[in-house]
Amino acid sequence: MKKPSLFMIPAMILFVVAVMVSCLNDDPDPPHTTIPYELPVIEGFPKNLNIPEDNPLTEEGVKLGRYLFHDGRLSGRLHPDSLMSCATCHVQEKGFEAGIDHPKFKGGQPVGIPSEEYPQGKPTPHFMLPTINLVYNHNGYLWNGSVHETNEELGSPEYGVPADPAFHRKSVEAFAWMAIVAPHEINGDLEKTVETIENIPIYPPMFEAAYGSPEVSIEKISKSIAQYVRTIVSYRSKYHQWLRGEAELTPAEQRGYDLFFSETADCFHCHSGVLLTTNQFYNNAKDSVFDGIGDRYSVTKKPWDLGAFRAPSLINCEITAPYMHDGRFKTLEEVVDFYSEGLVSSDYVHPLMKGVSKGGVRLDPQEKSDLIAFLKTFTDHALLEDPAYSKPSDLHFDR
Amino acid sequence: MKSNKKGQWINNVSRVGSLLGVCLAMMLIVSCNDDDDDPLPPAGGKLMIRFEHHVSGQPVTFNDMKYVNAAGNPFEVTDIQWFISDITLHKADGSSEVLEGDGTGDFVHYIDTGIPSTLTWEKEDTLQAGKYTGIAMTFGLKGPKNLRNYFTDPPESDMEWPAPLGGDQGGYHYMKLNGFWLDLQQKREAFNFHLGVGPKKDNQGNTLFVQNWFETMLPNSSFEMESDETKEIVIVMNIENWFHDPNLYDFNEVGAGIMNNQDAQQLAKENGNNVFSIGSIKSHVQQ
């Protein structure tokens, strides 16, 4: 019989002890798990997604965000006249804008919840930008790009939001708390919103599912809404289908396409690619006098950014009137007329705006008609009707 | 019996222990062998390329109508975006090395005067020490790099050159050089000096799409790479040279945009051979 080598016995004991210790260290509570949310992978669309490392998309977080986005009690109030949510202004069937025929906001310009100071509600200082395809944008948000990942601005002390890193102004997450405190939007306060949401029975379990704890906080509210907003992607318009070989353009649309992507009309330099925007900022020759308020200059302080605003995506432009940052144009026809004959010269016009000295690119009536026919191929009907983005059917406090 | 069972148990434990011991020893041996097989890194240094944009030998001042081109057009520059690709380093022994790209295979670098990080490119691994006789580059994009969806992320994807101007496969601007010039009436007019694929009609009236990228050997670009140094090479775009030699380029004749004007792009392409130069080649000792 072979003798055991004695030095192996302590080694085995150590091995067994190690196994036992590792078993003892097992946490009796299983770790909180969530299901990753998979965004569709679309040919030709950006692969570099703007999703912060500390807020990955999860099925649970997106679901919670969808409820909060549509729940008027996000305002921190329960009176029917004081309900307001993201969806009050960002209306799905209007391409996540208010729309010029919004029942509450005359001409499509939102106003905040009325207060003593603003009995009629304070109008927003700008018109709407849609909450679509933000997951593909790395160039800041809002008309002037002031919410940007390099922005060091914190909180809104004037509205009781401390200058704390939790209240940064860097990403989509910031929009929830900014909207809650802004006088021209929800015009509320964060504590009331948190208190209201945590007392609505459906929410604590949803927070637990998303974050492992039923505790409600403004940070979690912001993250959830941001997650949901990042799932709103538009890629099913007739134009996008045509790019993928799934649809045909009519002759008028085809002529409009040729014009759009020509140096005659020259729309494509600012409204390029599958997103139909570069997300850059341009002075597009609307005015000759500038006050430097709310424009790109207000962010960069560079003189050539006076009067410059973000080129918005043209997706759904058929239904997102009024147009421009100040909503000055009510129809697509007015917009096309402006670029054709209405440009105003100044020292700050972007050089991509050719033909300013002639007033514009000078399109004839047929060209204008063709161009508008093509612009209407950008309408993403599938997005506007997609139940994945609609108000949850069991949510009875909307707007 | 008890004694036999105990002996059996000890024997089993001993066998398992021996097996573990053998495994551990094997792992150590294999791991030691791996270490021994690691080749020494080749002697070489770091390569950094910086891109500058000059007018008349000085860094361009943007948004300032203070320059005059060879045709006498006062002009200013607002912004430049362009692609450099296939940078090739020629060696003294007659061989050459094409720099590798950032994960896409071929070397392509996007340069944007509005994005400071694009004005510098660094080679990820070391460049072999030795004598290099010259640097060649391609202005623009050629082959599969100039087909739709090669770039899907901005800012590169914003350089899209649309199909109606570039053929079914589309492509990308090689360069957007934007600015203003004063016309004959002293009116400030915008120019978009954009180069890429130019459409041109043949004798039968068919539209041909001409690729306008070009390769150029940078003058005075020889250098010697030594081990453990960083070689900083500055490539300069001499902007005013786009507008002369051999072809006089007059904004008043050519107009604001030239994407649909292959004749104008051809003038620019031929002038391009004198546009790029070496600003400096400096050595820095690595810390």
XYZ file of C-alpha atoms in Angstrom:
686
model
C 0.000 0.000 0.000
C 1.316 3.355 -0.983
C 2.010 5.698 1.889
C 0.409 9.115 1.673
C 2.779 11.994 1.556
C 2.065 13.785 4.774
C 2.640 17.326 3.488
C -0.424 16.952 1.253
C -2.768 16.666 4.211
C -2.380 20.269 5.427
C -2.804 21.409 1.823
C -6.097 19.554 1.583
C -7.260 20.946 4.908
C -6.505 24.420 3.669
C -8.455 23.676 0.492
C -11.506 22.458 2.437
C -11.370 25.443 4.799
C -11.157 27.785 1.828
C -14.240 26.195 0.284
C -16.133 26.460 3.581
C -15.156 30.091 4.060
C -16.241 30.908 0.561
C -19.607 29.266 1.273
C -19.964 31.198 4.537
C -19.327 34.457 2.668
C -22.316 33.892 0.397
C -24.774 36.729 0.838
C -28.124 35.311 1.888
C -29.846 38.059 -0.081
C -29.455 37.525 -3.810
C -28.073 40.574 -5.613
C -30.534 42.896 -7.323
C -30.780 41.974 -10.958
C -32.341 43.721 -13.906
C -32.889 42.821 -17.524
C -30.809 44.821 -20.003
C -32.894 46.800 -22.491
C -31.725 46.218 -26.050
C -32.002 49.114 -28.453
C -32.563 48.136 -32.077
C -29.443 48.007 -34.230
C -30.230 49.937 -37.388
C -28.178 49.980 -40.555
C -26.353 53.259 -40.983
C -27.284 54.628 -37.551
C -24.621 55.673 -35.038
C -23.116 52.885 -32.981
C -21.656 55.167 -30.355
C -24.614 55.591 -28.016
C -24.898 58.345 -25.449
C -25.695 56.205 -22.416
C -23.872 57.090 -19.177
C -22.057 54.266 -17.439
C -24.009 54.899 -14.246
C -27.393 54.642 -15.936
C -27.525 51.688 -18.325
C -30.838 50.893 -19.978
C -32.850 48.212 -18.205
C -36.318 46.915 -18.923
C -37.362 47.886 -15.410
C -35.879 51.375 -15.561
C -37.365 52.098 -18.985
C -40.798 50.909 -17.846
C -40.663 53.135 -14.773
C -39.474 56.035 -16.888
C -42.351 55.572 -19.296
C -44.865 55.806 -16.450
C -43.226 58.886 -14.966
C -42.880 60.550 -18.385
C -46.646 60.334 -18.839
C -47.810 60.884 -15.241
C -49.102 64.377 -14.529
C -48.459 63.841 -10.840
C -44.773 64.322 -11.639
C -45.706 67.945 -10.954
C -46.008 67.085 -7.275
C -49.658 68.097 -7.348
C -52.896 66.154 -7.591
C -55.377 68.844 -8.608
C -56.465 68.234 -12.195
C -55.523 71.801 -13.176
C -51.991 71.387 -11.854
C -50.997 68.140 -13.444
C -48.048 68.252 -15.773
C -45.593 65.676 -17.002
C -43.042 65.419 -19.782
C -45.803 64.131 -22.059
C -47.856 67.276 -21.509
C -45.556 69.018 -23.978
C -43.737 66.104 -25.619
C -46.749 64.497 -27.270
C -46.095 61.210 -29.025
C -48.535 61.737 -31.887
C -46.906 65.143 -32.498
C -43.432 63.690 -32.828
C -42.769 64.322 -29.126
C -43.341 68.039 -29.524
C -46.388 70.069 -28.475
C -47.763 70.671 -31.943
C -49.192 73.925 -33.196
C -52.766 72.828 -32.372
C -52.038 71.792 -28.784
C -55.257 72.173 -26.730
C -53.516 74.003 -23.865
C -50.596 75.761 -25.478
C -51.671 78.323 -28.023
C -49.628 78.157 -31.182
C -47.555 75.328 -29.798
C -45.688 77.367 -27.202
C -45.821 75.683 -23.782
C -46.353 77.676 -20.612
C -45.560 76.670 -17.057
C -48.100 75.792 -14.401
C -49.696 79.089 -13.317
C -48.578 80.669 -10.075
C -49.144 83.964 -8.286
C -46.223 85.437 -10.164
C -47.380 84.008 -13.497
C -51.182 83.683 -13.321
C -51.355 82.729 -16.990
C -48.294 80.512 -16.779
C -44.820 81.623 -17.830
C -44.192 80.945 -21.538
C -41.136 78.900 -22.412
C -38.308 81.087 -23.729
C -38.083 78.849 -26.783
C -40.240 76.511 -28.799
C -40.034 72.749 -28.732
C -37.338 70.316 -29.674
C -38.416 66.687 -29.844
C -37.200 63.979 -27.456
C -36.280 61.593 -30.253
C -32.936 60.047 -31.179
C -31.246 61.731 -28.212
C -29.328 58.522 -27.592
C -27.352 59.254 -30.770
C -26.486 62.844 -29.834
C -23.169 63.672 -28.200
C -23.245 67.370 -28.940
C -25.306 68.698 -26.069
C -29.001 69.357 -25.702
C -31.408 72.256 -26.090
C -31.299 74.823 -28.861
C -27.946 76.176 -27.689
C -26.294 72.979 -26.424
C -26.042 74.320 -22.881
C -26.747 70.896 -21.384
C -23.532 69.154 -22.341
C -21.224 66.552 -20.867
C -18.491 69.154 -20.411
C -20.809 71.541 -18.576
C -19.688 72.177 -15.010
C -22.849 74.022 -13.990
C -24.596 72.432 -11.027
C -28.092 72.749 -9.641
C -30.434 75.712 -9.715
C -29.890 77.448 -6.367
C -32.408 80.135 -7.311
C -35.101 77.433 -7.362
C -33.876 75.507 -4.350
C -31.870 72.912 -6.230
C -28.456 72.776 -4.559
C -25.222 73.134 -6.488
C -24.549 69.463 -6.005
C -23.054 66.991 -8.476
C -26.313 65.025 -8.337
C -27.913 67.989 -10.097
C -25.505 68.395 -12.965
C -26.463 69.821 -16.324
C -24.605 67.352 -18.453
C -27.068 64.846 -19.858
C -30.665 63.838 -20.437
C -30.862 62.955 -16.737
C -30.807 66.667 -15.940
C -34.004 67.364 -17.834
C -36.296 65.783 -15.248
C -35.233 67.923 -12.297
C -34.789 70.987 -14.496
C -38.338 70.613 -15.833
C -39.772 70.168 -12.330
C -38.317 73.415 -10.980
C -38.455 75.594 -14.109
C -41.189 78.280 -13.798
C -41.956 77.929 -17.509
C -42.489 74.192 -17.161
C -43.726 72.258 -14.123
C -42.972 75.168 -11.796
C -42.770 72.908 -8.760
C -40.239 71.669 -6.251
C -38.343 68.444 -6.003
C -39.434 67.457 -2.489
C -43.111 67.622 -3.350
C -42.573 65.580 -6.474
C -40.689 62.864 -4.592
C -43.308 62.838 -1.815
C -46.153 62.614 -4.310
C -44.597 59.825 -6.323
C -43.641 57.717 -3.308
C -47.241 57.879 -2.040
C -48.676 56.471 -5.273
C -48.973 52.714 -4.690
C -47.866 51.629 -8.157
C -44.474 53.298 -7.897
C -42.517 51.862 -4.937
C -42.588 48.331 -6.414
C -41.456 49.732 -9.758
C -38.570 51.578 -8.085
C -37.670 48.367 -6.276
C -37.671 46.430 -9.537
C -35.500 49.027 -11.219
C -33.116 49.919 -8.404
C -33.445 47.236 -5.709
C -35.143 49.533 -3.229
C -38.633 51.061 -3.094
C -37.176 54.362 -1.970
C -38.046 57.214 -4.319
C -35.529 59.936 -5.061
C -35.206 62.663 -7.631
C -32.028 61.004 -8.870
C -33.899 57.775 -9.605
C -36.791 59.674 -11.185
C -34.334 61.511 -13.422
C -32.475 58.350 -14.368
C -35.662 56.480 -15.203
C -37.066 59.209 -17.401
C -33.691 59.500 -19.132
C -33.675 55.764 -19.792
C -37.128 55.890 -21.348
C -36.271 58.937 -23.468
C -33.170 57.171 -24.789
C -35.368 54.387 -26.131
C -37.338 56.816 -28.326
C -35.558 56.180 -31.599
C -36.899 57.075 -35.003
C -35.826 55.034 -38.012
C -39.066 53.902 -39.681
C -40.034 56.910 -41.803
C -40.619 56.380 -45.500
C -37.252 58.018 -46.145
C -35.420 55.666 -43.826
C -37.254 52.712 -45.329
C -36.261 53.919 -48.784
C -32.618 54.156 -47.708
C -32.843 50.504 -46.697
C -34.522 49.539 -49.969
C -37.865 48.907 -48.287
C -39.922 51.654 -49.972
C -40.177 53.635 -53.193
C -40.257 57.407 -53.544
C -42.811 59.047 -55.830
C -41.413 61.109 -58.713
C -42.084 64.344 -56.789
C -40.386 62.966 -53.680
C -37.430 61.821 -55.783
C -37.066 65.282 -57.315
C -37.272 66.733 -53.824
C -34.576 64.329 -52.678
C -32.296 65.429 -55.521
C -32.853 69.060 -54.550
C -32.378 68.493 -50.821
C -29.019 66.874 -51.513
C -27.870 69.431 -54.068
C -25.998 72.678 -53.722
C -29.053 74.399 -55.178
C -31.265 73.965 -52.139
C -28.369 72.755 -49.974
C -30.372 71.445 -47.029
C -28.070 68.501 -46.376
C -25.044 70.247 -44.956
C -26.923 71.006 -41.732
C -29.614 68.308 -41.918
C -27.358 65.432 -42.896
C -27.234 61.696 -42.453
C -29.836 59.332 -41.090
C -30.528 61.661 -38.165
C -31.262 64.538 -40.567
C -29.182 66.831 -38.411
C -25.534 67.364 -37.592
C -26.610 68.564 -34.126
C -24.350 71.555 -34.782
C -25.213 75.226 -34.318
C -25.720 77.681 -37.155
C -26.828 81.237 -37.632
C -29.253 80.556 -40.477
C -29.830 84.164 -41.511
C -33.160 84.758 -39.814
C -32.196 88.116 -38.283
C -29.689 90.916 -38.445
C -29.769 92.014 -34.797
C -28.879 89.667 -31.941
C -29.130 89.965 -28.192
C -26.957 86.953 -27.335
C -29.626 85.505 -25.054
C -30.406 81.814 -25.365
C -28.329 81.340 -28.498
C -25.050 79.472 -28.941
C -23.183 82.661 -28.099
C -24.714 82.567 -24.624
C -22.813 79.287 -24.116
C -19.521 79.859 -25.938
C -19.199 83.668 -25.808
C -17.662 83.493 -29.262
C -18.868 86.361 -31.459
C -19.454 84.156 -34.480
C -21.991 82.139 -32.463
C -24.343 85.110 -32.154
C -27.766 84.122 -33.402
C -26.713 80.493 -33.858
C -29.029 77.690 -32.806
C -29.020 73.926 -33.170
C -30.104 72.557 -36.538
C -32.997 70.379 -35.401
C -33.625 66.986 -36.907
C -36.138 67.153 -39.738
C -37.657 63.817 -38.742
C -41.418 64.358 -38.405
C -41.088 67.973 -39.567
C -44.454 67.602 -41.334
C -46.235 67.608 -37.967
C -43.914 69.594 -35.706
C -44.896 73.164 -36.522
C -44.220 75.845 -35.488
C -40.655 76.012 -36.745
C -37.361 77.627 -35.670
C -36.326 78.271 -32.069
C -38.889 81.034 -31.766
C -41.664 79.337 -33.687
C -41.862 82.127 -36.237
C -42.945 79.908 -39.125
C -46.258 78.058 -38.967
C -46.030 75.870 -42.069
C -43.420 74.031 -44.096
C -44.296 76.311 -46.986
C -43.234 79.334 -44.909
C -39.982 77.616 -44.023
C -39.147 76.782 -47.631
C -40.075 80.320 -48.720
C -37.709 81.659 -46.063
C -34.758 79.643 -47.315
C -35.665 80.497 -50.889
C -36.182 84.251 -50.627
C -36.211 85.388 -47.014
C -32.635 85.195 -45.740
C -31.333 88.248 -43.901
C -27.714 89.282 -44.184
C -25.518 89.892 -41.157
C -21.896 89.477 -40.120
C -22.799 86.324 -38.208
C -24.490 84.180 -40.855
C -22.886 80.750 -41.175
C -21.007 80.286 -44.460
C -23.035 77.165 -45.236
C -25.938 79.570 -45.806
C -25.212 80.285 -49.432
C -27.044 82.882 -51.442
C -27.746 85.250 -48.561
C -26.922 88.248 -50.728
C -29.675 87.121 -53.107
C -32.071 86.548 -50.236
C -31.811 82.764 -50.497
C -31.414 79.826 -52.802
C -34.182 80.975 -55.179
C -36.364 77.941 -55.789
C -39.205 78.006 -58.300
C -42.733 76.865 -57.322
C -42.211 73.365 -58.697
C -38.975 72.951 -56.776
C -40.623 74.149 -53.574
C -43.473 71.699 -54.050
C -41.075 68.824 -54.711
C -38.952 69.719 -51.731
C -41.965 69.732 -49.423
C -43.099 66.378 -50.821
C -39.700 64.979 -49.887
C -39.714 66.580 -46.423
C -42.960 64.759 -45.723
C -41.243 61.395 -46.265
C -39.477 62.061 -42.941
C -42.673 61.406 -40.980
C -42.223 58.302 -38.852
C -45.808 57.091 -38.519
C -44.687 53.878 -36.847
C -43.070 55.872 -34.042
C -46.086 58.137 -33.617
C -48.342 55.124 -33.127
C -45.977 52.739 -31.381
C -47.651 51.501 -28.165
C -44.212 51.034 -26.594
C -44.030 54.819 -26.264
C -47.648 55.603 -25.410
C -49.177 56.401 -22.050
C -49.476 53.145 -20.099
C -53.093 52.013 -20.271
C -53.344 51.600 -16.511
C -52.087 55.120 -15.831
C -55.087 57.358 -15.266
C -53.350 60.596 -14.352
C -51.974 61.878 -17.598
C -50.956 65.272 -18.935
C -10.913 -2.837 9.248
C -10.983 0.625 10.794
C -7.307 0.960 10.279
C -7.724 -0.183 6.654
C -10.496 2.377 6.018
C -8.449 5.144 7.563
C -5.527 4.126 5.441
C -7.741 4.098 2.340
C -9.033 7.596 3.152
C -5.538 8.907 3.680
C -4.516 7.209 0.474
C -7.361 8.859 -1.450
C -6.633 12.250 0.046
C -3.018 11.722 -0.832
C -3.902 10.872 -4.460
C -6.115 13.948 -4.831
C -3.494 16.068 -3.157
C -0.809 14.684 -5.442
C -2.989 15.398 -8.449
C -3.541 18.986 -7.316
C 0.162 19.303 -6.696
C 0.945 18.073 -10.201
C -1.603 20.479 -11.676
C -0.143 23.359 -9.713
C 3.350 22.447 -10.827
C 2.216 22.199 -14.456
C 0.597 25.599 -14.238
C 3.747 27.074 -12.798
C 5.847 25.463 -15.512
C 3.529 26.596 -18.293
C 3.353 30.059 -16.847
C 7.136 30.189 -16.541
C 7.445 29.019 -20.151
C 5.038 31.737 -21.302
C 7.168 34.318 -19.593
C 10.232 32.931 -21.236
C 8.558 33.037 -24.683
C 7.556 36.691 -24.487
C 9.565 38.414 -27.195
C 11.339 41.579 -26.263
C 9.525 44.629 -27.609
C 11.197 45.907 -30.747
C 13.399 48.894 -30.203
C 11.482 51.990 -31.168
C 9.761 55.128 -30.041
C 6.418 56.852 -29.987
C 5.088 58.691 -33.008
C 2.844 61.714 -32.655
C 1.499 63.716 -35.571
C 0.042 67.169 -35.137
C -1.967 68.974 -37.786
C -1.763 72.711 -38.291
C -3.444 75.053 -40.741
C -1.488 78.031 -41.992
C -1.814 80.993 -44.278
C 1.402 82.600 -45.487
C 3.456 80.566 -43.067
C 1.508 81.497 -39.944
C -1.277 79.659 -38.126
C -4.567 80.769 -39.626
C -6.627 83.325 -37.747
C -10.224 82.295 -38.148
C -13.085 84.682 -38.866
C -10.831 87.510 -39.954
C -11.002 88.891 -43.484
C -7.298 89.611 -43.649
C -6.030 87.257 -46.316
C -5.774 87.697 -50.065
C -5.371 84.775 -52.440
C -3.332 84.700 -55.635
C -6.358 85.803 -57.663
C -6.646 88.898 -55.478
C -9.752 87.742 -53.581
C -9.788 88.953 -49.979
C -10.909 85.968 -47.908
C -11.400 84.657 -44.411
C -11.636 81.118 -43.097
C -14.265 80.060 -40.566
C -13.662 76.320 -40.186
C -12.003 73.303 -41.793
C -12.827 69.624 -41.596
C -10.883 67.054 -43.609
C -9.690 63.476 -43.878
C -6.106 62.276 -44.136
C -5.610 58.591 -44.859
C -3.034 55.937 -45.661
C -0.058 57.708 -44.157
C 2.937 55.724 -45.344
C 6.429 55.853 -43.874
C 9.166 54.967 -46.357
C 12.276 53.335 -44.959
C 15.890 53.544 -46.013
C 15.916 49.877 -47.071
C 13.205 50.540 -49.660
C 10.382 49.047 -47.650
C 7.473 51.065 -46.284
C 4.991 50.956 -43.444
C 1.383 52.096 -43.696
C 0.213 53.369 -40.349
C -2.573 51.351 -38.816
C -5.990 52.833 -38.141
C -7.861 53.220 -34.907
C -9.600 49.851 -34.993
C -10.942 50.178 -38.521
C -7.890 48.669 -40.169
C -6.778 51.241 -42.674
C -5.416 54.522 -41.438
C -7.979 57.307 -41.548
C -7.887 60.380 -39.408
C -10.541 63.101 -39.237
C -9.306 66.611 -38.541
C -11.655 69.367 -37.426
C -10.432 72.813 -36.468
C -13.402 73.035 -34.102
C -12.437 69.859 -32.214
C -8.973 70.268 -30.663
C -8.576 66.539 -29.933
C -8.604 65.794 -33.664
C -5.564 67.987 -34.261
C -3.260 65.347 -32.824
C -2.829 61.685 -33.680
C -0.654 59.254 -31.737
C 0.477 55.818 -32.855
C -0.728 53.283 -30.319
C 2.328 51.037 -30.442
C 5.950 51.928 -30.972
C 7.443 52.824 -34.308
C 10.496 50.765 -35.089
C 13.756 52.601 -34.635
C 15.661 53.428 -37.771
C 15.955 55.790 -40.672
C 12.798 56.863 -42.517
C 13.328 58.568 -45.825
C 9.928 60.199 -46.243
C 6.239 60.404 -45.445
C 3.487 59.966 -47.995
C -0.204 60.621 -47.384
C -3.542 60.526 -49.114
C -5.693 63.619 -49.018
C -9.242 62.367 -48.709
C -10.506 58.800 -48.844
C -10.133 56.121 -51.450
C -11.588 52.692 -52.085
C -13.962 51.176 -49.548
C -13.321 53.993 -47.111
C -15.278 56.294 -49.391
C -18.485 54.285 -49.480
C -21.727 55.040 -47.636
C -21.887 53.860 -44.017
C -18.122 53.414 -43.660
C -18.585 55.974 -40.906
C -21.797 55.849 -38.926
C -20.856 58.079 -35.994
C -20.470 61.835 -35.973
C -18.412 63.871 -36.549
C -17.008 61.691 -39.350
C -20.482 60.688 -40.579
C -21.388 64.380 -40.900
C -18.899 64.473 -43.771
C -21.420 62.552 -45.912
C -21.202 63.290 -49.629
C -24.715 62.615 -50.900
C -25.513 60.156 -53.650
C -26.915 62.704 -56.138
C -23.462 64.339 -56.132
C -21.314 61.267 -55.644
C -23.013 58.282 -57.235
C -25.107 55.471 -55.799
C -22.529 54.565 -53.191
C -22.332 58.108 -51.895
C -19.179 58.730 -49.928
C -17.751 61.513 -47.842
C -16.409 65.016 -48.171
C -12.634 64.830 -48.261
C -12.660 68.361 -46.973
C -14.983 71.172 -45.999
C -13.121 74.465 -46.030
C -15.625 77.216 -45.269
C -15.297 80.944 -45.211
C -16.123 84.207 -46.940
C -14.612 86.294 -49.672
C -15.216 89.836 -50.868
C -16.599 89.844 -54.376
C -15.969 92.487 -57.031
C -18.605 94.710 -55.423
C -16.901 94.193 -52.037
C -19.870 92.153 -50.856
C -19.029 89.469 -48.325
C -20.011 86.153 -49.902
C -19.800 82.696 -48.357
C -17.664 80.021 -49.952
C -17.787 76.279 -49.365
C -14.558 74.879 -50.766
C -15.700 71.279 -50.498
C -13.786 68.483 -52.169
C -14.898 64.930 -52.782
C -16.383 63.065 -55.717
C -17.159 65.367 -58.599
C -19.942 64.643 -61.096
C -19.098 65.237 -64.741
C -20.949 64.599 -68.008
C -19.229 62.530 -70.663
C -19.642 63.039 -74.417
C -22.812 60.949 -74.421
C -24.343 62.980 -71.632
C -23.869 60.303 -69.011
C -22.860 61.437 -65.544
C -19.484 60.177 -64.397
C -18.311 60.517 -60.812
C -14.663 61.464 -60.516
C -12.721 60.598 -57.361
C -10.571 63.575 -56.415
C -8.436 62.157 -53.648
C -4.739 62.384 -54.261
C -1.536 60.988 -52.848
C 1.340 63.247 -52.050
C 4.872 62.821 -50.727
C 5.580 65.410 -48.074
C 8.782 67.351 -48.839
C 11.597 67.273 -46.257
C 9.898 64.517 -44.311
C 12.832 62.197 -43.614
C 13.593 61.455 -39.989
C 15.373 59.024 -37.768
C 13.477 57.295 -34.999
C 15.528 56.379 -31.972
C 14.573 54.066 -29.171
C 12.632 55.486 -26.254
C 11.971 58.866 -27.800
C 8.769 60.518 -28.941
C 8.933 61.893 -32.441
C 6.531 64.774 -32.973
C 5.817 65.523 -36.608
C 3.775 68.544 -37.635
C 1.889 68.307 -40.928
C 0.795 71.699 -42.197
C -2.023 72.513 -44.587
C -1.000 75.735 -46.318
C -4.474 77.016 -47.052
C -3.639 79.698 -49.582
C -1.932 77.113 -51.784
C -5.299 75.575 -52.647
C -5.886 78.673 -54.740
C -2.830 78.758 -56.994
C -0.027 76.807 -58.627
C -0.590 75.541 -61.164
C -4.182 76.808 -61.372
C -5.396 80.242 -60.403
C -8.572 79.773 -58.387
C -10.761 82.876 -58.417
C -13.841 82.839 -56.202
C -15.497 85.376 -58.466
C -15.312 82.917 -61.347
C -15.875 79.642 -59.527
C -18.589 80.732 -57.113
C -19.636 79.676 -53.660
C -19.952 75.902 -53.865
C -18.079 73.407 -56.025
C -19.512 70.022 -55.055
C -21.357 69.848 -58.345
C -18.480 71.393 -60.299
C -15.865 68.799 -61.208
C -13.871 71.306 -63.246
C -13.359 73.448 -60.153
C -12.540 70.409 -58.044
C -9.975 69.366 -60.638
C -8.252 72.762 -60.301
C -8.170 72.338 -56.551
C -6.905 68.771 -56.763
C -4.016 69.817 -59.015
C -3.172 72.679 -56.651
C -3.268 70.242 -53.760
C 0.180 68.888 -54.451
C 1.657 72.048 -52.961
C -0.704 72.367 -50.060
C 0.859 70.040 -47.510
C 4.254 70.386 -45.920
C 6.180 69.405 -42.835
C 6.085 72.113 -40.191
C 8.638 70.520 -37.910
C 10.015 67.198 -36.747
C 11.027 67.209 -33.103
C 12.310 64.606 -30.702
C 11.252 64.384 -27.093
C 12.838 62.077 -24.570
C 10.213 59.800 -23.073
C 9.727 60.231 -19.348
